[in-house]
């Protein structure tokens, strides 16, 4: 190709920036669909909205291969221990996205059955409002998480909750 | 028990005990192993399992004549779910396997129990649709319609013909959207991942129309007691006409993709069979029942919203296997689009909600002129719709079958008790009959074909 020098080039960056860049560009979500929000999460992954643009189309069935848990839907008292188990099985570094009103605060169901906010069980990085949040909202949440990762340090505190 | 296994178990116990989780809302911590154990809901030892007779074909017909199999010592129990990509929600299946053959199945439900029936007792009849629309989240319009019809039955009011036509249009398009998703996920579960992409392509068009009409892609709260929330937007006829054209073309593509595909046929033909007798014994309705040849559709048997005025057929299957369920759903999409086509032509003009002042607030202009209008407005927005004491049951044909709502009213603005008849629940309890004695790979195909929505099962 014309204009390309045969001299070997170099690139200056910090290890933090390089590592964080790599982490945001192929962040694999764990499938943790619970209710209505899970349908919108599937819709975000489908052709129309195309989550593959962010290197995120591979929803992993195994938590061991996943970096991001999108808690999509209402978390019942019975489901909470299961959710925690899946979170514990994910390898560090890991992030949690609370999708929708129910996962974030219990939503409209202030009753005996639901956990009033998933942050009682796992540490949450980003909350997405909406009932259910549309694909655009979910993508906005994901991009906000990318910004958060890019501005943070490599090491993440493993202090739970 | 040998020493080695005993030691291994105690190590495992210690390891699990180290994990603790928080009990929600308190500072208490619960040992992890205790927290995920569901006790008597889990699979019992063989000699204590009451469900075994049913699965073995004493109570219902056994599809397979199983010779007394030599039971190997290596029988294992595995969990599928509650977190699993193919369970279509948070269903948990405990399966006892002998090699690759499933010998026992136990569905465990309740992981999505939201207490909606209890919450309904604290919500007024005007707030009710907001609650019920989130039950079966793939058929929000059907839920709202069931609730609204039940409340209208208690109130003893009729809705204008235009509201009826809008309701029919929206519920039938909802059936299309639901079946599109069902076909898409079923294709993905048996290995046709392109089906997932195609199904969502057409579903997005339906969702766009819903968003235009109601403001939301899901959980619309559009159909309310007394009519619907708003008039259809300008140009809706063109939108629906375009939708019908695009979805019909898409459905033709699915059939081209799947109907002759040898892998798809191998995975679906003769798998997960239910006989008509079993359908009746388990109370299964909807596409799963019709795939077994049971001709039962509430739109024909107990018509609602004037749906008997439209011409449509009820597609029936013959064999009751996974393929027939897929085919029945595909045909139902076409029939629902046929109804939508007729709605565009025959929709009457008039009000989109009842003018009964006890249910619908008066127009803004009337409040300044009429004392009575002002009182009605005040009463409606402080107390809500007053429903006389009584009980009512109403069912509609949702995308998954007979969706029924039973309300007990003791007078006042809130129901005293609300109870739902969920079509998915009947299907989930029949899963052991379909899955026992089949291969573990067929479990996925069978589950996908029954299309349960766990929000509907657990509520």
XYZ file of C-alpha atoms in Angstrom:
620
model
C 0.000 0.000 0.000
C 1.263 3.439 -0.879
C 1.989 5.797 1.947
C 2.647 3.088 4.501
C 6.141 3.306 5.854
C 8.149 0.165 6.159
C 9.492 1.461 9.484
C 8.021 -0.479 12.439
C 5.486 1.759 14.243
C 4.647 1.983 17.923
C 1.727 2.913 20.099
C 1.765 4.628 23.464
C -0.782 3.804 26.117
C -1.013 2.715 29.706
C -1.645 -0.846 30.762
C -4.868 0.258 32.450
C -6.220 1.804 29.286
C -5.201 -1.166 27.166
C -6.726 -3.698 29.516
C -9.922 -1.728 30.000
C -10.271 -1.221 26.264
C -9.963 -4.959 25.735
C -12.533 -5.642 28.438
C -15.170 -3.316 27.017
C -14.798 -4.528 23.452
C -15.734 -8.145 24.051
C -17.898 -8.232 27.099
C -19.875 -11.446 27.117
C -23.186 -11.367 28.980
C -24.504 -14.328 30.939
C -28.063 -15.299 30.044
C -30.004 -14.364 33.100
C -33.440 -13.641 31.766
C -36.185 -13.672 34.349
C -39.334 -11.985 33.060
C -40.560 -9.334 30.635
C -37.158 -7.612 30.479
C -35.603 -10.843 29.216
C -37.727 -10.577 26.069
C -36.418 -7.071 25.439
C -32.901 -8.348 26.146
C -33.418 -10.997 23.463
C -34.741 -8.274 21.186
C -31.592 -6.258 21.758
C -29.506 -9.232 20.725
C -31.575 -9.889 17.586
C -30.983 -8.457 14.142
C -32.926 -5.211 14.454
C -30.856 -3.753 17.298
C -27.780 -5.938 16.855
C -25.823 -6.124 20.075
C -22.990 -7.619 18.010
C -21.899 -4.066 17.239
C -20.453 -3.956 20.739
C -18.988 -7.456 20.635
C -21.715 -8.665 22.975
C -23.894 -10.970 20.899
C -22.529 -14.132 22.521
C -24.864 -14.688 25.429
C -23.121 -17.374 27.434
C -25.142 -20.125 29.006
C -22.310 -20.857 31.424
C -21.533 -18.160 33.981
C -17.888 -19.243 33.938
C -17.521 -17.773 30.455
C -19.380 -14.547 31.143
C -18.216 -11.086 32.216
C -21.524 -9.328 32.629
C -24.722 -10.409 34.322
C -27.787 -8.589 33.042
C -30.434 -9.183 35.699
C -33.440 -8.854 33.416
C -36.659 -8.958 35.348
C -38.231 -9.387 38.730
C -36.224 -11.340 41.295
C -38.382 -13.372 43.651
C -37.289 -14.444 47.121
C -36.977 -17.982 45.791
C -34.777 -16.898 42.897
C -32.394 -14.729 44.936
C -30.115 -17.567 46.168
C -29.915 -18.939 42.626
C -28.970 -15.507 41.322
C -26.257 -15.259 43.927
C -24.936 -18.686 42.996
C -24.689 -17.746 39.338
C -22.921 -14.530 40.292
C -20.448 -16.420 42.493
C -19.652 -18.759 39.616
C -18.661 -15.938 37.285
C -14.941 -15.275 37.017
C -13.477 -11.866 37.916
C -13.610 -9.252 36.554
C -17.399 -9.211 36.480
C -20.101 -6.605 36.303
C -23.808 -6.558 37.024
C -26.439 -4.597 35.155
C -29.809 -4.259 36.840
C -32.335 -4.046 34.011
C -35.726 -2.550 34.649
C -37.731 -1.215 37.557
C -38.337 -4.596 39.218
C -34.691 -5.638 39.369
C -33.628 -2.167 40.536
C -36.239 -1.439 43.193
C -38.985 -4.042 43.148
C -40.933 -1.845 40.738
C -44.674 -1.809 41.156
C -44.648 -5.028 43.202
C -44.047 -3.918 46.756
C -45.098 -7.211 48.327
C -43.998 -10.374 50.101
C -42.779 -12.197 47.024
C -40.181 -9.962 45.428
C -36.697 -8.903 46.461
C -36.966 -5.108 46.615
C -33.937 -4.425 44.480
C -31.360 -6.935 43.354
C -28.589 -4.898 45.031
C -29.570 -6.694 48.235
C -28.094 -9.865 46.746
C -25.334 -8.821 44.322
C -23.383 -5.570 43.819
C -24.868 -3.613 40.922
C -22.843 -1.381 38.580
C -25.548 0.191 36.430
C -29.305 0.538 36.917
C -31.519 0.852 33.851
C -34.966 2.414 34.352
C -38.059 1.360 32.436
C -40.761 -1.266 32.559
C -39.459 -2.907 30.504
C -36.560 -0.792 29.221
C -36.487 -0.834 25.433
C -33.438 -2.026 23.519
C -32.208 1.560 23.261
C -32.282 1.937 27.033
C -30.400 -1.329 27.493
C -27.759 -0.267 24.983
C -27.441 3.077 26.731
C -26.878 1.240 29.998
C -24.248 -0.965 28.405
C -22.422 2.019 26.922
C -22.522 3.747 30.314
C -20.954 0.648 31.814
C -18.243 0.781 29.137
C -17.498 4.375 30.133
C -17.359 3.365 33.744
C -14.900 0.575 33.001
C -12.727 2.794 30.817
C -12.429 5.380 33.577
C -11.680 2.848 36.312
C -8.652 0.913 37.425
C -7.855 -2.604 36.323
C -8.193 -4.115 39.723
C -11.669 -4.311 41.010
C -12.441 -4.658 44.652
C -13.677 -8.150 45.378
C -15.468 -7.015 48.523
C -18.891 -8.505 48.087
C -22.032 -6.399 48.204
C -20.953 -45.757 52.225
C -17.208 -45.981 51.849
C -14.828 -43.741 53.743
C -13.695 -42.011 50.595
C -17.169 -40.883 49.558
C -17.950 -39.854 53.118
C -14.850 -37.699 53.206
C -15.639 -36.198 49.814
C -19.131 -35.326 50.971
C -17.953 -33.619 54.127
C -15.466 -31.567 52.109
C -18.218 -30.605 49.715
C -20.450 -29.659 52.607
C -17.759 -27.455 54.106
C -17.098 -25.810 50.780
C -20.751 -25.001 50.265
C -21.193 -23.779 53.825
C -18.516 -21.163 53.225
C -20.771 -19.447 50.728
C -23.340 -17.370 52.472
C -26.010 -15.158 51.100
C -27.914 -12.284 52.598
C -31.506 -12.673 53.542
C -33.153 -9.823 51.718
C -33.872 -6.721 53.779
C -32.082 -7.973 56.893
C -28.528 -8.206 58.169
C -28.949 -11.955 58.543
C -26.849 -14.340 56.530
C -28.074 -17.702 55.410
C -25.812 -20.646 54.664
C -25.790 -21.165 50.968
C -26.536 -24.879 50.817
C -29.731 -24.442 52.801
C -30.941 -21.537 50.715
C -31.250 -23.261 47.348
C -32.722 -26.506 48.648
C -36.430 -26.602 47.870
C -37.197 -29.460 50.257
C -40.257 -31.496 49.409
C -40.629 -29.789 46.057
C -37.545 -31.608 44.858
C -37.492 -35.081 43.396
C -38.252 -37.782 45.943
C -36.728 -41.258 46.101
C -38.377 -43.665 43.703
C -40.369 -45.601 46.278
C -41.917 -42.407 47.666
C -42.653 -40.629 44.414
C -46.427 -40.324 43.903
C -45.989 -38.915 40.421
C -44.297 -42.036 39.193
C -47.601 -43.816 38.503
C -48.767 -41.011 36.279
C -45.503 -40.942 34.394
C -45.444 -44.705 34.023
C -48.783 -44.720 32.287
C -51.141 -46.041 34.960
C -53.227 -42.906 35.192
C -52.778 -41.864 31.573
C -51.907 -43.688 28.392
C -48.257 -44.463 27.984
C -46.984 -43.481 24.564
C -44.172 -45.952 24.663
C -44.444 -49.619 25.522
C -41.381 -49.866 27.714
C -40.121 -53.328 28.518
C -38.841 -53.792 32.057
C -35.533 -52.100 31.553
C -32.501 -53.326 33.404
C -31.969 -50.416 35.733
C -28.341 -49.544 35.875
C -26.712 -48.382 39.080
C -25.431 -45.282 37.349
C -28.689 -43.475 37.388
C -28.150 -39.775 37.965
C -30.323 -36.812 38.791
C -29.546 -33.558 37.019
C -31.018 -30.099 37.203
C -32.061 -28.123 34.189
C -32.691 -24.569 35.280
C -33.850 -22.393 36.906
C -31.157 -20.560 35.002
C -30.875 -22.226 31.613
C -31.111 -20.803 28.100
C -33.717 -23.312 26.928
C -36.178 -23.252 29.803
C -37.993 -20.182 28.439
C -38.015 -18.461 31.761
C -37.102 -19.701 35.186
C -38.556 -23.179 35.095
C -36.520 -25.814 36.883
C -36.662 -29.411 35.745
C -35.154 -32.172 37.838
C -34.490 -35.141 35.630
C -33.461 -38.643 36.516
C -31.336 -40.029 33.735
C -30.390 -43.548 32.831
C -27.656 -42.973 30.308
C -29.273 -40.634 27.822
C -32.808 -41.747 28.585
C -34.953 -39.632 30.861
C -36.613 -41.912 33.395
C -38.273 -39.336 35.646
C -39.002 -35.621 35.382
C -40.083 -33.214 38.082
C -40.907 -29.604 37.193
C -40.284 -27.161 40.055
C -42.015 -23.828 39.684
C -42.337 -20.647 41.711
C -39.063 -18.950 40.806
C -40.978 -16.043 39.292
C -43.734 -15.820 41.892
C -44.534 -12.127 42.034
C -47.610 -12.118 44.256
C -49.693 -10.420 41.570
C -53.008 -11.880 42.703
C -52.371 -10.456 46.169
C -51.197 -7.117 44.790
C -54.437 -6.912 42.786
C -56.393 -6.724 46.034
C -54.722 -3.399 46.807
C -55.209 -1.895 43.349
C -58.389 -0.284 42.093
C -60.142 -1.584 38.985
C -58.636 1.271 36.980
C -55.138 0.287 38.120
C -55.795 -3.439 37.610
C -54.719 -3.696 33.952
C -51.289 -2.286 34.879
C -50.827 -5.266 37.151
C -52.288 -8.077 35.045
C -50.561 -7.037 31.822
C -47.275 -8.166 33.376
C -48.462 -11.704 34.095
C -48.059 -13.448 30.774
C -45.645 -10.932 29.384
C -45.872 -12.296 25.840
C -49.615 -11.731 25.628
C -50.217 -8.461 27.494
C -53.301 -7.546 25.459
C -54.966 -10.878 26.190
C -54.392 -10.397 29.928
C -55.834 -6.894 29.851
C -58.800 -8.060 27.799
C -59.580 -10.917 30.199
C -59.458 -8.603 33.192
C -61.513 -5.893 31.489
C -64.204 -8.332 30.330
C -64.498 -9.769 33.836
C -64.870 -6.324 35.395
C -67.384 -5.340 32.717
C -69.339 -8.479 33.480
C -69.494 -7.462 37.152
C -70.475 -3.905 36.211
C -73.040 -5.132 33.707
C -71.950 -2.727 30.979
C -71.351 -3.149 27.261
C -68.589 -1.455 25.317
C -69.164 0.310 21.963
C -68.683 -1.803 18.815
C -65.597 0.171 17.790
C -63.893 -0.674 21.099
C -64.715 -4.344 20.473
C -63.145 -4.195 17.017
C -59.998 -2.478 18.366
C -59.749 -5.135 21.076
C -60.021 -7.940 18.535
C -57.410 -6.293 16.317
C -54.910 -5.817 19.130
C -55.330 -9.277 20.689
C -55.002 -10.996 17.325
C -51.856 -9.037 16.461
C -50.611 -9.947 19.922
C -51.158 -13.595 19.064
C -49.065 -13.058 15.947
C -46.240 -11.438 17.927
C -46.325 -14.190 20.550
C -46.309 -17.049 18.034
C -43.498 -15.356 16.099
C -41.350 -15.357 19.217
C -42.370 -18.913 20.044
C -41.366 -20.141 16.573
C -38.141 -18.160 16.778
C -37.024 -19.595 20.115
C -38.143 -23.070 19.153
C -36.061 -22.870 15.994
C -33.089 -21.777 18.058
C -33.564 -24.568 20.576
C -33.461 -27.291 17.929
C -30.436 -25.753 16.251
C -31.809 -23.368 13.614
C -30.326 -20.139 14.969
C -31.235 -18.217 11.812
C -34.871 -18.805 12.767
C -34.293 -16.669 15.859
C -33.096 -13.770 13.736
C -35.966 -14.096 11.237
C -38.638 -14.411 13.908
C -37.456 -11.282 15.660
C -37.298 -9.408 12.364
C -41.066 -9.779 11.918
C -41.842 -9.380 15.624
C -40.198 -5.967 15.645
C -42.759 -4.755 13.098
C -45.579 -5.867 15.409
C -43.895 -4.197 18.381
C -43.443 -0.980 16.408
C -47.178 -0.923 15.735
C -47.954 -1.587 19.404
C -45.635 1.233 20.383
C -47.367 3.573 17.977
C -50.797 2.705 19.371
C -50.070 2.372 23.087
C -46.738 4.107 23.657
C -45.032 0.940 24.865
C -43.495 -2.102 23.199
C -44.699 -4.433 25.956
C -46.914 -4.212 29.065
C -49.206 -1.763 27.351
C -52.095 -1.139 29.773
C -54.156 -0.261 26.699
C -57.337 -2.323 27.061
C -59.168 -1.108 30.172
C -62.558 -1.709 31.753
C -65.017 0.258 29.640
C -63.126 0.197 26.362
C -59.581 1.004 25.346
C -57.247 3.778 26.492
C -57.001 5.752 23.276
C -58.167 5.967 19.690
C -56.032 4.243 17.062
C -53.472 6.668 15.575
C -53.895 8.221 12.138
C -52.839 5.951 9.325
C -53.165 2.749 11.353
C -54.840 1.020 8.402
C -51.685 1.435 6.317
C -49.524 0.186 9.175
C -51.623 -2.939 9.664
C -51.821 -3.600 5.929
C -48.044 -3.374 5.703
C -47.660 -5.567 8.781
C -49.933 -8.242 7.294
C -47.977 -8.228 4.044
C -44.549 -8.418 5.679
C -45.451 -11.036 8.290
C -47.203 -13.248 5.734
C -44.108 -13.134 3.546
C -41.946 -13.896 6.582
C -44.053 -16.879 7.592
C -43.715 -18.290 4.073
C -39.953 -17.997 4.515
C -40.012 -19.891 7.807
C -41.913 -22.729 6.231
C -39.469 -22.841 3.369
C -36.608 -22.894 5.860
C -37.956 -25.501 8.272
C -40.690 -27.688 6.773
C -38.414 -29.735 4.560
C -35.284 -29.435 6.654
C -34.181 -32.998 7.518
C -32.500 -31.958 10.784
C -35.585 -30.068 11.929
C -37.850 -32.979 10.976
C -35.649 -35.486 12.790
C -35.721 -33.388 15.928
C -39.477 -32.773 15.891
C -41.466 -35.599 14.240
C -42.946 -38.011 16.773
C -41.291 -36.255 19.720
C -43.121 -35.230 22.908
C -46.452 -36.745 21.904
C -49.644 -35.990 23.810
C -52.816 -37.944 23.038
C -56.224 -36.205 23.043
C -57.138 -38.119 26.245
C -54.073 -36.768 28.023
C -54.866 -33.263 26.792
C -58.304 -33.482 28.403
C -57.032 -35.022 31.630
C -54.467 -32.301 32.178
C -56.769 -29.479 31.101
C -54.459 -28.334 28.340
C -55.831 -25.765 25.907
C -54.531 -23.624 23.092
C -52.148 -24.587 20.289
C -50.792 -27.572 22.233
C -54.287 -29.074 22.496
C -55.161 -28.271 18.906
C -51.940 -29.887 17.706
C -53.256 -33.145 19.208
C -56.474 -32.752 17.242
C -58.650 -31.429 20.078
C -60.932 -28.932 18.352
C -61.345 -26.414 21.163
C -60.998 -22.705 20.582
C -62.782 -20.226 22.832
C -63.119 -17.837 19.918
C -65.511 -20.388 18.401
C -66.852 -22.066 21.545
C -67.519 -18.987 23.710
C -66.998 -15.933 21.487
C -66.131 -12.597 23.059
C -65.846 -9.045 21.689
C -67.898 -10.013 18.653
C -65.137 -12.195 17.281
C -67.782 -14.543 15.831
C -68.434 -11.923 13.132
C -65.084 -12.554 11.479
C -64.270 -15.470 9.214
C -61.369 -17.639 10.309
C -60.443 -21.282 10.626
C -59.051 -23.147 13.606
C -55.947 -25.022 12.459
C -55.707 -28.556 13.843
C -52.853 -31.023 14.064
C -53.055 -34.779 13.915
C -50.202 -36.359 15.818
C -49.725 -34.061 18.811
C -45.957 -33.999 18.418
C -43.494 -31.127 18.384
C -43.778 -30.587 14.646
C -47.570 -30.321 14.721
C -47.385 -27.707 17.473
C -44.997 -25.653 15.397
C -47.249 -26.034 12.349
C -50.412 -25.122 14.249
C -48.776 -21.934 15.497
C -47.573 -20.981 12.025
C -51.094 -21.512 10.654
C -52.603 -19.543 13.526
C -50.417 -16.572 12.606
C -52.014 -16.612 9.156
C -55.540 -16.916 10.559
C -54.972 -14.020 12.987
C -53.712 -11.873 10.134
C -56.883 -12.806 8.244
C -58.945 -11.457 11.148
C -56.859 -8.256 11.247
C -57.493 -7.825 7.512
C -61.246 -8.005 8.090
C -61.065 -5.553 10.997
C -59.557 -2.887 8.738
C -62.512 -3.177 6.360
C -65.370 -3.627 8.811
C -64.375 -1.472 11.806
C -67.397 0.652 12.809
C -67.092 4.303 13.695
C -68.048 5.644 17.091
C -66.617 5.857 20.574
C -63.601 3.839 21.633
C -64.872 3.591 25.211
C -68.198 3.485 26.946
C -69.942 6.752 27.769
C -71.272 5.402 31.071
C -70.383 8.193 33.543
C -69.850 5.650 36.338
C -66.880 4.188 34.427
C -65.551 6.835 32.054
C -64.725 10.340 33.295
C -66.714 13.116 31.599
C -65.015 15.265 28.936
C -63.121 18.247 30.341
C -65.531 20.776 28.833
C -68.521 19.210 30.627
C -66.975 19.663 34.082
C -67.303 23.445 33.912
C -70.957 23.255 32.858
C -72.534 20.448 34.787
C -72.568 19.834 38.519
C -73.225 16.125 37.937
C -70.246 15.818 35.633
C -68.047 17.413 38.267
C -69.274 14.967 40.927
C -68.715 11.993 38.631
C -65.222 13.212 37.835
C -64.414 13.705 41.509
C -65.793 10.317 42.529
C -63.933 8.496 39.751
C -60.583 10.038 40.584
C -60.825 9.778 44.360
C -62.589 6.436 44.843
C -62.353 4.772 41.464
C -64.894 2.672 39.634
C -67.411 1.206 42.063
C -68.178 -2.393 41.247
C -71.212 -4.120 42.770
C -70.730 -7.236 44.887
C -70.665 -10.534 43.050
C -68.425 -13.018 41.300
C -67.503 -13.299 37.653
C -65.388 -15.558 35.479
C -64.384 -14.752 31.952
C -61.951 -16.523 29.686
C -60.453 -15.578 26.364
C -58.369 -17.547 23.901
C -54.888 -16.223 24.613
C -51.882 -17.224 22.520
C -51.242 -20.103 24.951
C -54.819 -21.210 25.468
C -57.707 -20.529 27.803
C -56.735 -17.520 29.865
C -59.324 -17.002 32.578
C -59.897 -14.462 35.305
C -62.126 -14.970 38.329
C -62.956 -11.962 40.470
C -64.857 -11.851 43.737
C -66.117 -8.386 44.541
C -67.630 -7.347 47.852
C -68.534 -3.947 46.460
C -66.232 -0.938 46.366
C -63.350 0.056 44.184
C -61.048 -2.931 44.728
C -61.496 -6.643 44.107
C -61.714 -8.784 47.224
C -59.968 -11.673 45.509
C -58.642 -12.234 42.026
C -57.639 -15.609 40.658
C -56.245 -16.509 37.249
C -56.491 -19.644 35.199
C -53.125 -19.891 33.462
C -52.807 -21.989 30.294
C -49.046 -22.430 30.762
C -49.560 -24.061 34.155
C -51.527 -26.944 32.652
C -48.810 -27.512 30.084
C -46.001 -27.477 32.633
C -47.686 -30.123 34.758
C -47.946 -32.369 31.708
C -44.235 -32.099 30.929
C -43.349 -35.362 32.759
C -45.812 -37.284 30.586
C -44.260 -35.880 27.426
C -40.648 -36.280 28.510
C -40.470 -39.568 30.409
C -38.812 -42.335 28.412
C -37.528 -39.915 25.791
C -33.960 -38.868 25.115
C -32.448 -35.908 26.903
C -32.041 -33.981 23.633
C -35.790 -34.306 23.032
C -36.489 -32.589 26.348
C -35.323 -29.294 24.845
C -37.468 -29.661 21.735
C -40.522 -30.713 23.759
C -40.196 -27.833 26.190
C -39.753 -25.319 23.380
C -42.828 -26.613 21.561
C -45.113 -26.214 24.576
C -44.102 -22.541 24.825
C -44.685 -21.994 28.543
C -44.349 -18.486 29.952
C -43.284 -18.677 33.568
C -44.807 -15.310 34.358
C -48.086 -16.978 33.501
C -47.388 -20.091 35.591
C -46.156 -18.396 38.751
C -47.796 -14.952 38.591
